[in-house]
PDB file of C-alpha atoms in Angstrom:
ATOM      1  CA  UNK N   1     -10.455  18.271  15.869  1.00 36.00           C
ATOM      2  CA  UNK N   2      -9.778  20.627  18.971  1.00 38.00           C
ATOM      3  CA  UNK N   3     -12.406  19.398  21.589  1.00 43.00           C
ATOM      4  CA  UNK N   4     -12.288  17.539  23.733  1.00 44.00           C
ATOM      5  CA  UNK N   5     -14.272  14.523  23.753  1.00 43.00           C
ATOM      6  CA  UNK N   6     -14.542  12.616  26.904  1.00 41.00           C
ATOM      7  CA  UNK N   7     -15.890   8.430  26.363  1.00 43.00           C
ATOM      8  CA  UNK N   8     -17.817   6.600  28.953  1.00 41.00           C
ATOM      9  CA  UNK N   9     -14.870   4.102  30.189  1.00 41.00           C
ATOM     10  CA  UNK N  10     -17.843   1.882  29.432  1.00 45.00           C
ATOM     11  CA  UNK N  11     -19.014   2.280  26.117  1.00 49.00           C
ATOM     12  CA  UNK N  12     -17.448   1.798  23.137  1.00 72.00           C
ATOM     13  CA  UNK N  13     -16.465   4.789  20.898  1.00 94.00           C
ATOM     14  CA  UNK N  14     -19.944   7.430  19.493  1.00 93.00           C
ATOM     15  CA  UNK N  15     -20.415   7.709  16.344  1.00 93.00           C
ATOM     16  CA  UNK N  16     -19.477  10.903  15.701  1.00 95.00           C
ATOM     17  CA  UNK N  17     -16.494  10.298  17.938  1.00 96.00           C
ATOM     18  CA  UNK N  18     -16.097   6.252  15.225  1.00 96.00           C
ATOM     19  CA  UNK N  19     -16.389   9.694  12.583  1.00 95.00           C
ATOM     20  CA  UNK N  20     -14.064  12.104  13.739  1.00 97.00           C
ATOM     21  CA  UNK N  21     -11.058   9.054  14.210  1.00 98.00           C
ATOM     22  CA  UNK N  22     -11.101   8.503  11.234  1.00 97.00           C
ATOM     23  CA  UNK N  23     -11.642  11.745   9.377  1.00 97.00           C
ATOM     24  CA  UNK N  24      -8.101  11.855  11.311  1.00 98.00           C
ATOM     25  CA  UNK N  25      -6.885   9.496   9.472  1.00 98.00           C
ATOM     26  CA  UNK N  26      -7.937  10.341   6.388  1.00 98.00           C
ATOM     27  CA  UNK N  27      -6.577  13.271   7.018  1.00 98.00           C
ATOM     28  CA  UNK N  28      -2.987  11.976   8.117  1.00 98.00           C
ATOM     29  CA  UNK N  29      -3.016  10.098   5.050  1.00 98.00           C
ATOM     30  CA  UNK N  30      -3.639  12.472   2.933  1.00 98.00           C
ATOM     31  CA  UNK N  31      -0.828  14.827   4.160  1.00 97.00           C
ATOM     32  CA  UNK N  32       2.058  12.497   5.001  1.00 97.00           C
ATOM     33  CA  UNK N  33       1.484   9.387   3.386  1.00 97.00           C
ATOM     34  CA  UNK N  34       0.543   9.686  -0.013  1.00 97.00           C
ATOM     35  CA  UNK N  35       2.234  12.297  -1.373  1.00 96.00           C
ATOM     36  CA  UNK N  36       5.611  10.405  -0.950  1.00 94.00           C
ATOM     37  CA  UNK N  37       4.322   6.765  -1.870  1.00 96.00           C
ATOM     38  CA  UNK N  38       6.228   6.640  -5.398  1.00 95.00           C
ATOM     39  CA  UNK N  39       8.462   9.557  -4.792  1.00 93.00           C
ATOM     40  CA  UNK N  40      10.521   7.566  -1.178  1.00 88.00           C
ATOM     41  CA  UNK N  41      13.476   4.725  -2.342  1.00 83.00           C
ATOM     42  CA  UNK N  42      14.725   2.627  -0.814  1.00 84.00           C
ATOM     43  CA  UNK N  43      17.489   4.651  -0.744  1.00 81.00           C
ATOM     44  CA  UNK N  44      15.108   7.337   1.955  1.00 83.00           C
ATOM     45  CA  UNK N  45      14.456   4.318   3.507  1.00 79.00           C
ATOM     46  CA  UNK N  46      16.311   2.731   7.648  1.00 81.00           C
ATOM     47  CA  UNK N  47      15.516   0.198   8.740  1.00 79.00           C
ATOM     48  CA  UNK N  48      14.888  -1.719  12.115  1.00 73.00           C
ATOM     49  CA  UNK N  49      14.886  -5.755  14.083  1.00 73.00           C
ATOM     50  CA  UNK N  50      16.458  -5.718   9.678  1.00 73.00           C
ATOM     51  CA  UNK N  51      16.773  -5.257   6.457  1.00 73.00           C
ATOM     52  CA  UNK N  52      12.976  -6.012   5.337  1.00 75.00           C
ATOM     53  CA  UNK N  53      12.137  -4.173   8.350  1.00 74.00           C
ATOM     54  CA  UNK N  54      12.408  -0.700   6.903  1.00 82.00           C
ATOM     55  CA  UNK N  55      10.740   2.992   8.576  1.00 86.00           C
ATOM     56  CA  UNK N  56      10.354   6.100   6.637  1.00 92.00           C
ATOM     57  CA  UNK N  57       9.476   9.797   6.774  1.00 92.00           C
ATOM     58  CA  UNK N  58       6.015   8.653   6.262  1.00 94.00           C
ATOM     59  CA  UNK N  59       5.550   6.494   9.195  1.00 93.00           C
ATOM     60  CA  UNK N  60       6.956   9.476  11.276  1.00 94.00           C
ATOM     61  CA  UNK N  61       4.977  12.323  10.576  1.00 96.00           C
ATOM     62  CA  UNK N  62       2.006  10.439  10.071  1.00 97.00           C
ATOM     63  CA  UNK N  63       2.547   8.842  13.449  1.00 96.00           C
ATOM     64  CA  UNK N  64       2.815  12.661  15.079  1.00 97.00           C
ATOM     65  CA  UNK N  65       0.136  13.397  12.963  1.00 98.00           C
ATOM     66  CA  UNK N  66      -2.590  10.810  14.130  1.00 98.00           C
ATOM     67  CA  UNK N  67      -1.070  11.266  18.022  1.00 97.00           C
ATOM     68  CA  UNK N  68      -1.314  14.715  18.132  1.00 97.00           C
ATOM     69  CA  UNK N  69      -4.932  14.751  16.956  1.00 98.00           C
ATOM     70  CA  UNK N  70      -6.160  11.543  19.739  1.00 98.00           C
ATOM     71  CA  UNK N  71      -4.447  13.336  22.642  1.00 97.00           C
ATOM     72  CA  UNK N  72      -6.739  16.525  21.646  1.00 97.00           C
ATOM     73  CA  UNK N  73      -9.629  14.030  20.931  1.00 96.00           C
ATOM     74  CA  UNK N  74      -8.932  11.636  24.712  1.00 96.00           C
ATOM     75  CA  UNK N  75      -6.182  14.040  26.731  1.00 95.00           C
ATOM     76  CA  UNK N  76      -6.276  11.184  29.046  1.00 95.00           C
ATOM     77  CA  UNK N  77      -6.471   7.768  27.179  1.00 96.00           C
ATOM     78  CA  UNK N  78      -2.394   6.648  26.378  1.00 97.00           C
ATOM     79  CA  UNK N  79      -1.630   7.506  22.619  1.00 97.00           C
ATOM     80  CA  UNK N  80       1.154   4.711  21.545  1.00 97.00           C
ATOM     81  CA  UNK N  81       2.773   4.068  18.038  1.00 95.00           C
ATOM     82  CA  UNK N  82       4.861   2.074  16.445  1.00 93.00           C
ATOM     83  CA  UNK N  83       8.202   4.294  15.870  1.00 92.00           C
ATOM     84  CA  UNK N  84       6.864   5.882  19.519  1.00 94.00           C
ATOM     85  CA  UNK N  85       8.062   2.204  20.884  1.00 95.00           C
ATOM     86  CA  UNK N  86      10.253   1.165  18.293  1.00 90.00           C
ATOM     87  CA  UNK N  87      12.489   4.284  20.401  1.00 91.00           C
ATOM     88  CA  UNK N  88      11.303   3.401  23.986  1.00 93.00           C
ATOM     89  CA  UNK N  89       9.900  -0.142  24.060  1.00 93.00           C
ATOM     90  CA  UNK N  90       8.128  -0.101  27.498  1.00 92.00           C
ATOM     91  CA  UNK N  91       5.825   1.536  26.288  1.00 93.00           C
ATOM     92  CA  UNK N  92       4.271  -1.155  24.954  1.00 94.00           C
ATOM     93  CA  UNK N  93       3.675  -2.532  28.251  1.00 94.00           C
ATOM     94  CA  UNK N  94       1.519   0.169  29.713  1.00 96.00           C
ATOM     95  CA  UNK N  95      -0.497  -0.374  27.438  1.00 96.00           C
ATOM     96  CA  UNK N  96      -1.889  -3.604  29.064  1.00 95.00           C
ATOM     97  CA  UNK N  97      -2.820  -0.954  31.955  1.00 95.00           C
ATOM     98  CA  UNK N  98      -4.254   1.966  30.667  1.00 96.00           C
ATOM     99  CA  UNK N  99      -7.916   2.131  31.470  1.00 95.00           C
ATOM    100  CA  UNK N 100      -8.534   3.859  27.285  1.00 96.00           C
ATOM    101  CA  UNK N 101      -5.421   3.806  24.410  1.00 97.00           C
ATOM    102  CA  UNK N 102      -5.138   4.232  21.049  1.00 98.00           C
ATOM    103  CA  UNK N 103      -2.119   1.576  19.375  1.00 98.00           C
ATOM    104  CA  UNK N 104      -0.997   3.002  15.955  1.00 98.00           C
ATOM    105  CA  UNK N 105       0.297   1.941  13.033  1.00 97.00           C
ATOM    106  CA  UNK N 106       0.914   4.701  10.793  1.00 97.00           C
ATOM    107  CA  UNK N 107       2.404   2.738   7.640  1.00 97.00           C
ATOM    108  CA  UNK N 108       1.809  -1.170   7.350  1.00 97.00           C
ATOM    109  CA  UNK N 109       3.361  -2.362   4.874  1.00 95.00           C
ATOM    110  CA  UNK N 110       6.173   0.372   4.860  1.00 95.00           C
ATOM    111  CA  UNK N 111       8.231  -2.373   2.469  1.00 94.00           C
ATOM    112  CA  UNK N 112       5.731  -2.397   0.241  1.00 96.00           C
ATOM    113  CA  UNK N 113       5.326   1.578   0.393  1.00 95.00           C
ATOM    114  CA  UNK N 114       8.670   1.456  -0.459  1.00 95.00           C
ATOM    115  CA  UNK N 115       9.027  -0.381  -3.175  1.00 94.00           C
ATOM    116  CA  UNK N 116       5.629   1.242  -4.720  1.00 95.00           C
ATOM    117  CA  UNK N 117       2.859  -1.660  -4.038  1.00 97.00           C
ATOM    118  CA  UNK N 118      -0.238  -0.123  -3.428  1.00 97.00           C
ATOM    119  CA  UNK N 119      -0.702  -2.469  -0.279  1.00 98.00           C
ATOM    120  CA  UNK N 120       0.292  -0.364   2.650  1.00 98.00           C
ATOM    121  CA  UNK N 121      -2.767   1.067   5.636  1.00 98.00           C
ATOM    122  CA  UNK N 122      -3.049   2.682   8.543  1.00 98.00           C
ATOM    123  CA  UNK N 123      -4.592   0.437  11.860  1.00 98.00           C
ATOM    124  CA  UNK N 124      -5.822   2.410  14.603  1.00 98.00           C
ATOM    125  CA  UNK N 125      -6.884  -0.290  17.543  1.00 98.00           C
ATOM    126  CA  UNK N 126      -8.258   1.104  20.329  1.00 98.00           C
ATOM    127  CA  UNK N 127      -8.350  -1.002  23.947  1.00 97.00           C
ATOM    128  CA  UNK N 128      -8.817  -1.877  27.763  1.00 96.00           C
ATOM    129  CA  UNK N 129      -6.792  -2.531  29.999  1.00 96.00           C
ATOM    130  CA  UNK N 130      -5.288  -4.460  26.875  1.00 96.00           C
ATOM    131  CA  UNK N 131      -8.394  -6.261  25.646  1.00 97.00           C
ATOM    132  CA  UNK N 132      -9.480  -5.123  21.602  1.00 97.00           C
ATOM    133  CA  UNK N 133     -12.802  -2.951  22.051  1.00 97.00           C
ATOM    134  CA  UNK N 134     -12.501  -1.139  18.519  1.00 98.00           C
ATOM    135  CA  UNK N 135     -10.662  -1.471  14.948  1.00 98.00           C
ATOM    136  CA  UNK N 136     -10.436  -0.028  12.592  1.00 98.00           C
ATOM    137  CA  UNK N 137      -8.374  -0.523   8.910  1.00 98.00           C
ATOM    138  CA  UNK N 138      -7.701   2.041   6.369  1.00 98.00           C
ATOM    139  CA  UNK N 139      -6.530   2.067   2.554  1.00 98.00           C
ATOM    140  CA  UNK N 140      -5.268   5.010   1.491  1.00 98.00           C
ATOM    141  CA  UNK N 141      -4.461   3.987  -1.935  1.00 97.00           C
ATOM    142  CA  UNK N 142      -8.301   3.534  -1.962  1.00 96.00           C
ATOM    143  CA  UNK N 143      -9.712   5.923   0.611  1.00 97.00           C
ATOM    144  CA  UNK N 144     -12.438   2.463   2.341  1.00 97.00           C
ATOM    145  CA  UNK N 145     -12.211   1.368   5.579  1.00 98.00           C
ATOM    146  CA  UNK N 146     -12.799  -1.793   7.610  1.00 98.00           C
ATOM    147  CA  UNK N 147     -13.890  -0.792  11.235  1.00 98.00           C
ATOM    148  CA  UNK N 148     -16.283  -2.862  14.429  1.00 97.00           C
ATOM    149  CA  UNK N 149     -16.404  -1.506  17.901  1.00 96.00           C
ATOM    150  CA  UNK N 150     -17.481  -4.470  20.139  1.00 94.00           C
ATOM    151  CA  UNK N 151     -21.087  -2.958  20.327  1.00 92.00           C
ATOM    152  CA  UNK N 152     -21.220  -3.856  16.559  1.00 93.00           C
ATOM    153  CA  UNK N 153     -20.691  -6.351  13.762  1.00 95.00           C
ATOM    154  CA  UNK N 154     -18.337  -5.209  11.287  1.00 97.00           C
ATOM    155  CA  UNK N 155     -18.636  -3.122   8.033  1.00 97.00           C
ATOM    156  CA  UNK N 156     -17.128  -1.256   5.061  1.00 97.00           C
ATOM    157  CA  UNK N 157     -17.118   2.377   3.933  1.00 95.00           C
ATOM    158  CA  UNK N 158     -16.629   4.502   1.512  1.00 90.00           C
ATOM    159  CA  UNK N 159     -15.977   8.672   1.630  1.00 84.00           C
ATOM    160  CA  UNK N 160     -19.096   8.244  -0.901  1.00 84.00           C
ATOM    161  CA  UNK N 161     -21.432   7.726   1.919  1.00 83.00           C
ATOM    162  CA  UNK N 162     -21.300   4.162   1.357  1.00 86.00           C
ATOM    163  CA  UNK N 163     -21.137   0.932   3.642  1.00 92.00           C
ATOM    164  CA  UNK N 164     -21.830  -2.152   3.528  1.00 95.00           C
ATOM    165  CA  UNK N 165     -21.170  -5.141   6.682  1.00 97.00           C
ATOM    166  CA  UNK N 166     -18.532  -8.028   5.530  1.00 98.00           C
ATOM    167  CA  UNK N 167     -18.938 -11.125   6.851  1.00 98.00           C
ATOM    168  CA  UNK N 168     -15.950 -13.265   7.729  1.00 98.00           C
ATOM    169  CA  UNK N 169     -16.589 -16.599   4.417  1.00 98.00           C
ATOM    170  CA  UNK N 170     -18.087 -20.239   5.450  1.00 97.00           C
ATOM    171  CA  UNK N 171     -14.530 -22.192   6.225  1.00 97.00           C
ATOM    172  CA  UNK N 172     -13.950 -25.173   4.846  1.00 94.00           C
ATOM    173  CA  UNK N 173     -12.488 -28.722   4.520  1.00 95.00           C
ATOM    174  CA  UNK N 174      -8.820 -27.845   5.625  1.00 96.00           C
ATOM    175  CA  UNK N 175      -7.774 -29.376   1.501  1.00 97.00           C
ATOM    176  CA  UNK N 176     -10.049 -25.974   0.898  1.00 97.00           C
ATOM    177  CA  UNK N 177      -7.947 -23.526   3.718  1.00 98.00           C
ATOM    178  CA  UNK N 178      -6.704 -20.534   2.748  1.00 98.00           C
ATOM    179  CA  UNK N 179      -4.906 -17.648   4.538  1.00 98.00           C
ATOM    180  CA  UNK N 180      -1.793 -15.928   5.309  1.00 98.00           C
ATOM    181  CA  UNK N 181       1.082 -17.243   7.031  1.00 98.00           C
ATOM    182  CA  UNK N 182       4.528 -14.628   8.891  1.00 96.00           C
ATOM    183  CA  UNK N 183       5.818 -18.356   7.426  1.00 96.00           C
ATOM    184  CA  UNK N 184       8.488 -15.802   7.243  1.00 93.00           C
ATOM    185  CA  UNK N 185       8.840 -14.245  10.142  1.00 92.00           C
ATOM    186  CA  UNK N 186       9.394 -17.559  13.019  1.00 94.00           C
ATOM    187  CA  UNK N 187      12.349 -18.976  13.641  1.00 93.00           C
ATOM    188  CA  UNK N 188      13.882 -21.817  11.840  1.00 95.00           C
ATOM    189  CA  UNK N 189      13.224 -24.013  14.279  1.00 94.00           C
ATOM    190  CA  UNK N 190       9.980 -23.444  14.043  1.00 95.00           C
ATOM    191  CA  UNK N 191       9.612 -22.851  10.385  1.00 96.00           C
ATOM    192  CA  UNK N 192      11.211 -26.606  10.466  1.00 95.00           C
ATOM    193  CA  UNK N 193       8.642 -27.284  11.971  1.00 94.00           C
ATOM    194  CA  UNK N 194       5.397 -25.408  10.270  1.00 96.00           C
ATOM    195  CA  UNK N 195       6.767 -26.239   6.702  1.00 96.00           C
ATOM    196  CA  UNK N 196       5.694 -30.495   6.008  1.00 97.00           C
ATOM    197  CA  UNK N 197       2.266 -29.644   7.877  1.00 97.00           C
ATOM    198  CA  UNK N 198       2.343 -26.348   4.779  1.00 97.00           C
ATOM    199  CA  UNK N 199       0.576 -28.469   1.684  1.00 97.00           C
ATOM    200  CA  UNK N 200      -1.945 -30.351   2.855  1.00 97.00           C
ATOM    201  CA  UNK N 201      -3.866 -26.182   3.380  1.00 98.00           C
ATOM    202  CA  UNK N 202      -5.541 -25.320  -0.267  1.00 97.00           C
ATOM    203  CA  UNK N 203      -3.071 -22.135  -0.550  1.00 97.00           C
ATOM    204  CA  UNK N 204      -0.503 -19.900   1.669  1.00 96.00           C
ATOM    205  CA  UNK N 205       0.963 -16.976   1.547  1.00 96.00           C
ATOM    206  CA  UNK N 206       1.418 -13.514   3.434  1.00 97.00           C
ATOM    207  CA  UNK N 207       0.861 -10.152   2.058  1.00 97.00           C
ATOM    208  CA  UNK N 208       3.670  -8.118   4.165  1.00 96.00           C
ATOM    209  CA  UNK N 209       1.057  -6.067   6.102  1.00 98.00           C
ATOM    210  CA  UNK N 210      -1.127  -7.226   8.789  1.00 98.00           C
ATOM    211  CA  UNK N 211      -3.561  -4.705   7.463  1.00 98.00           C
ATOM    212  CA  UNK N 212      -5.019  -5.941   4.375  1.00 98.00           C
ATOM    213  CA  UNK N 213      -4.796 -10.155   5.265  1.00 98.00           C
ATOM    214  CA  UNK N 214      -7.379  -8.613   8.028  1.00 98.00           C
ATOM    215  CA  UNK N 215      -9.375  -6.933   5.731  1.00 98.00           C
ATOM    216  CA  UNK N 216     -10.362  -9.686   3.120  1.00 98.00           C
ATOM    217  CA  UNK N 217     -10.246 -12.306   6.414  1.00 98.00           C
ATOM    218  CA  UNK N 218     -12.840  -9.923   7.449  1.00 98.00           C
ATOM    219  CA  UNK N 219     -14.450  -9.720   3.736  1.00 98.00           C
ATOM    220  CA  UNK N 220     -14.313 -14.307   3.441  1.00 98.00           C
ATOM    221  CA  UNK N 221     -11.921 -13.568   0.705  1.00 98.00           C
ATOM    222  CA  UNK N 222      -9.595 -16.007   3.195  1.00 98.00           C
ATOM    223  CA  UNK N 223     -10.564 -17.817   5.697  1.00 98.00           C
ATOM    224  CA  UNK N 224      -7.211 -17.283   8.497  1.00 98.00           C
ATOM    225  CA  UNK N 225      -5.381 -15.520   9.308  1.00 98.00           C
ATOM    226  CA  UNK N 226      -1.405 -16.397  11.819  1.00 98.00           C
ATOM    227  CA  UNK N 227       1.408 -14.954  13.292  1.00 98.00           C
ATOM    228  CA  UNK N 228       3.899 -15.490  15.780  1.00 97.00           C
ATOM    229  CA  UNK N 229       5.014 -11.750  15.700  1.00 96.00           C
ATOM    230  CA  UNK N 230       2.416 -10.043  18.318  1.00 97.00           C
ATOM    231  CA  UNK N 231       2.725  -6.677  17.321  1.00 96.00           C
ATOM    232  CA  UNK N 232       0.055  -5.031  18.920  1.00 97.00           C
ATOM    233  CA  UNK N 233      -0.381  -2.184  16.180  1.00 97.00           C
ATOM    234  CA  UNK N 234      -0.519  -5.460  13.768  1.00 97.00           C
ATOM    235  CA  UNK N 235      -3.565  -7.805  14.945  1.00 98.00           C
ATOM    236  CA  UNK N 236      -4.992  -6.168  17.708  1.00 98.00           C
ATOM    237  CA  UNK N 237      -7.577  -3.924  14.749  1.00 98.00           C
ATOM    238  CA  UNK N 238      -8.249  -7.081  13.120  1.00 98.00           C
ATOM    239  CA  UNK N 239      -8.276  -8.947  15.752  1.00 98.00           C
ATOM    240  CA  UNK N 240     -11.832  -7.157  16.817  1.00 98.00           C
ATOM    241  CA  UNK N 241     -12.837  -7.407  13.294  1.00 98.00           C
ATOM    242  CA  UNK N 242     -13.018 -10.805  12.872  1.00 98.00           C
ATOM    243  CA  UNK N 243     -15.066 -11.246  15.737  1.00 98.00           C
ATOM    244  CA  UNK N 244     -17.364  -8.573  14.225  1.00 97.00           C
ATOM    245  CA  UNK N 245     -17.693  -9.932  10.962  1.00 98.00           C
ATOM    246  CA  UNK N 246     -18.273 -13.666  12.579  1.00 97.00           C
ATOM    247  CA  UNK N 247     -15.121 -15.208  13.271  1.00 98.00           C
ATOM    248  CA  UNK N 248     -13.516 -16.888  15.851  1.00 98.00           C
ATOM    249  CA  UNK N 249      -9.747 -14.918  17.389  1.00 98.00           C
ATOM    250  CA  UNK N 250      -7.511 -16.116  20.099  1.00 98.00           C
ATOM    251  CA  UNK N 251      -4.158 -17.963  21.170  1.00 98.00           C
ATOM    252  CA  UNK N 252      -3.682 -21.740  19.830  1.00 97.00           C
ATOM    253  CA  UNK N 253      -3.652 -22.401  23.151  1.00 97.00           C
ATOM    254  CA  UNK N 254      -6.397 -21.048  23.735  1.00 97.00           C
ATOM    255  CA  UNK N 255      -6.092 -17.830  25.732  1.00 97.00           C
ATOM    256  CA  UNK N 256      -8.292 -14.549  24.765  1.00 97.00           C
ATOM    257  CA  UNK N 257      -6.316 -12.094  22.922  1.00 98.00           C
ATOM    258  CA  UNK N 258      -4.603  -9.773  24.487  1.00 97.00           C
ATOM    259  CA  UNK N 259      -1.604  -7.110  23.979  1.00 97.00           C
ATOM    260  CA  UNK N 260      -0.184  -8.335  27.247  1.00 96.00           C
ATOM    261  CA  UNK N 261       0.349 -11.340  25.268  1.00 97.00           C
ATOM    262  CA  UNK N 262       4.563 -11.481  23.905  1.00 95.00           C
ATOM    263  CA  UNK N 263       4.876 -14.707  22.541  1.00 95.00           C
ATOM    264  CA  UNK N 264       2.819 -17.942  21.506  1.00 96.00           C
ATOM    265  CA  UNK N 265       0.727 -18.014  18.427  1.00 97.00           C
ATOM    266  CA  UNK N 266      -2.337 -16.264  17.740  1.00 98.00           C
ATOM    267  CA  UNK N 267      -4.722 -17.525  15.077  1.00 98.00           C
ATOM    268  CA  UNK N 268      -7.571 -15.754  13.379  1.00 98.00           C
ATOM    269  CA  UNK N 269     -10.146 -18.064  11.220  1.00 98.00           C
ATOM    270  CA  UNK N 270     -13.682 -17.771   9.952  1.00 98.00           C
ATOM    271  CA  UNK N 271     -15.363 -19.801  12.593  1.00 98.00           C
ATOM    272  CA  UNK N 272     -14.950 -22.033  15.395  1.00 97.00           C
ATOM    273  CA  UNK N 273     -15.260 -24.942  13.568  1.00 97.00           C
ATOM    274  CA  UNK N 274     -12.096 -24.226  10.946  1.00 98.00           C
ATOM    275  CA  UNK N 275      -9.970 -22.765  14.242  1.00 98.00           C
ATOM    276  CA  UNK N 276     -10.706 -25.638  15.784  1.00 98.00           C
ATOM    277  CA  UNK N 277      -9.993 -27.775  12.492  1.00 98.00           C
ATOM    278  CA  UNK N 278      -6.381 -25.234  12.440  1.00 98.00           C
ATOM    279  CA  UNK N 279      -5.131 -25.657  15.432  1.00 97.00           C
ATOM    280  CA  UNK N 280      -5.204 -29.426  15.629  1.00 97.00           C
ATOM    281  CA  UNK N 281      -3.259 -30.044  11.699  1.00 97.00           C
ATOM    282  CA  UNK N 282      -0.725 -26.815  13.779  1.00 97.00           C
ATOM    283  CA  UNK N 283      -0.738 -28.896  17.590  1.00 96.00           C
ATOM    284  CA  UNK N 284       3.237 -29.229  16.903  1.00 94.00           C
ATOM    285  CA  UNK N 285       3.552 -24.961  17.355  1.00 95.00           C
ATOM    286  CA  UNK N 286       2.060 -26.481  21.567  1.00 94.00           C
ATOM    287  CA  UNK N 287       5.033 -28.105  21.856  1.00 85.00           C
ATOM    288  CA  UNK N 288       8.035 -26.248  23.500  1.00 66.00           C
TER     289      UNK N 288
END
């Protein structure tokens, strides 16, 4: 891991570099995340934006280990972690200006982690000028991952070497669609607009973990993910993986997703027809 691995900026990471990235994430999970799972308590956690936005030593230490390893591997890349941005918010703005950036969510689903639920993950996104070009969604509990880059389809892999392609669902009629909406994170006025529209859908909830929400979307278990909290460490990897699993991911107003976008509604769906159906159904969210 000490060798510098130059990367041509016109291409995604090589297979060897992707393997080294996965190995780094797995080591950080073994060293800094899993030993703390079900030993850390709510009293050990700090809060950030609100009482349910938790952070623990697992977040801080895993991010530090990942950032050190990535900087050694890619010395000319910008390395941006969720906790680093919490301490210095202007770091987020640097991502869209960087030719090569790695965005780290060291423990996505910290609330679940703190409360002993095995529903959390590590997210790594690679971007070029804010556009996702590689995504990694790693589950430390199962020790498996979903990965994709812009030149290859999304696939799920395990440490045993098994690998299979993943594919989004076929979508369906509005009343049959199942998905995740980050309803509780929306302002009250937005919730009031959205709430009357939810019964028309098959099923809507949230897992408190974007890593697993996007993994399930890519595997065809649900039909969409929608969010208005546009933290790039939550969404950049999932957007790319959704697209490379055959889905459609863009802003509700039609813009392509980019980490520079801080306001709006991000909708990732199984296919174009499903995306358009949901866009029409949620058209009120486009009103000012």
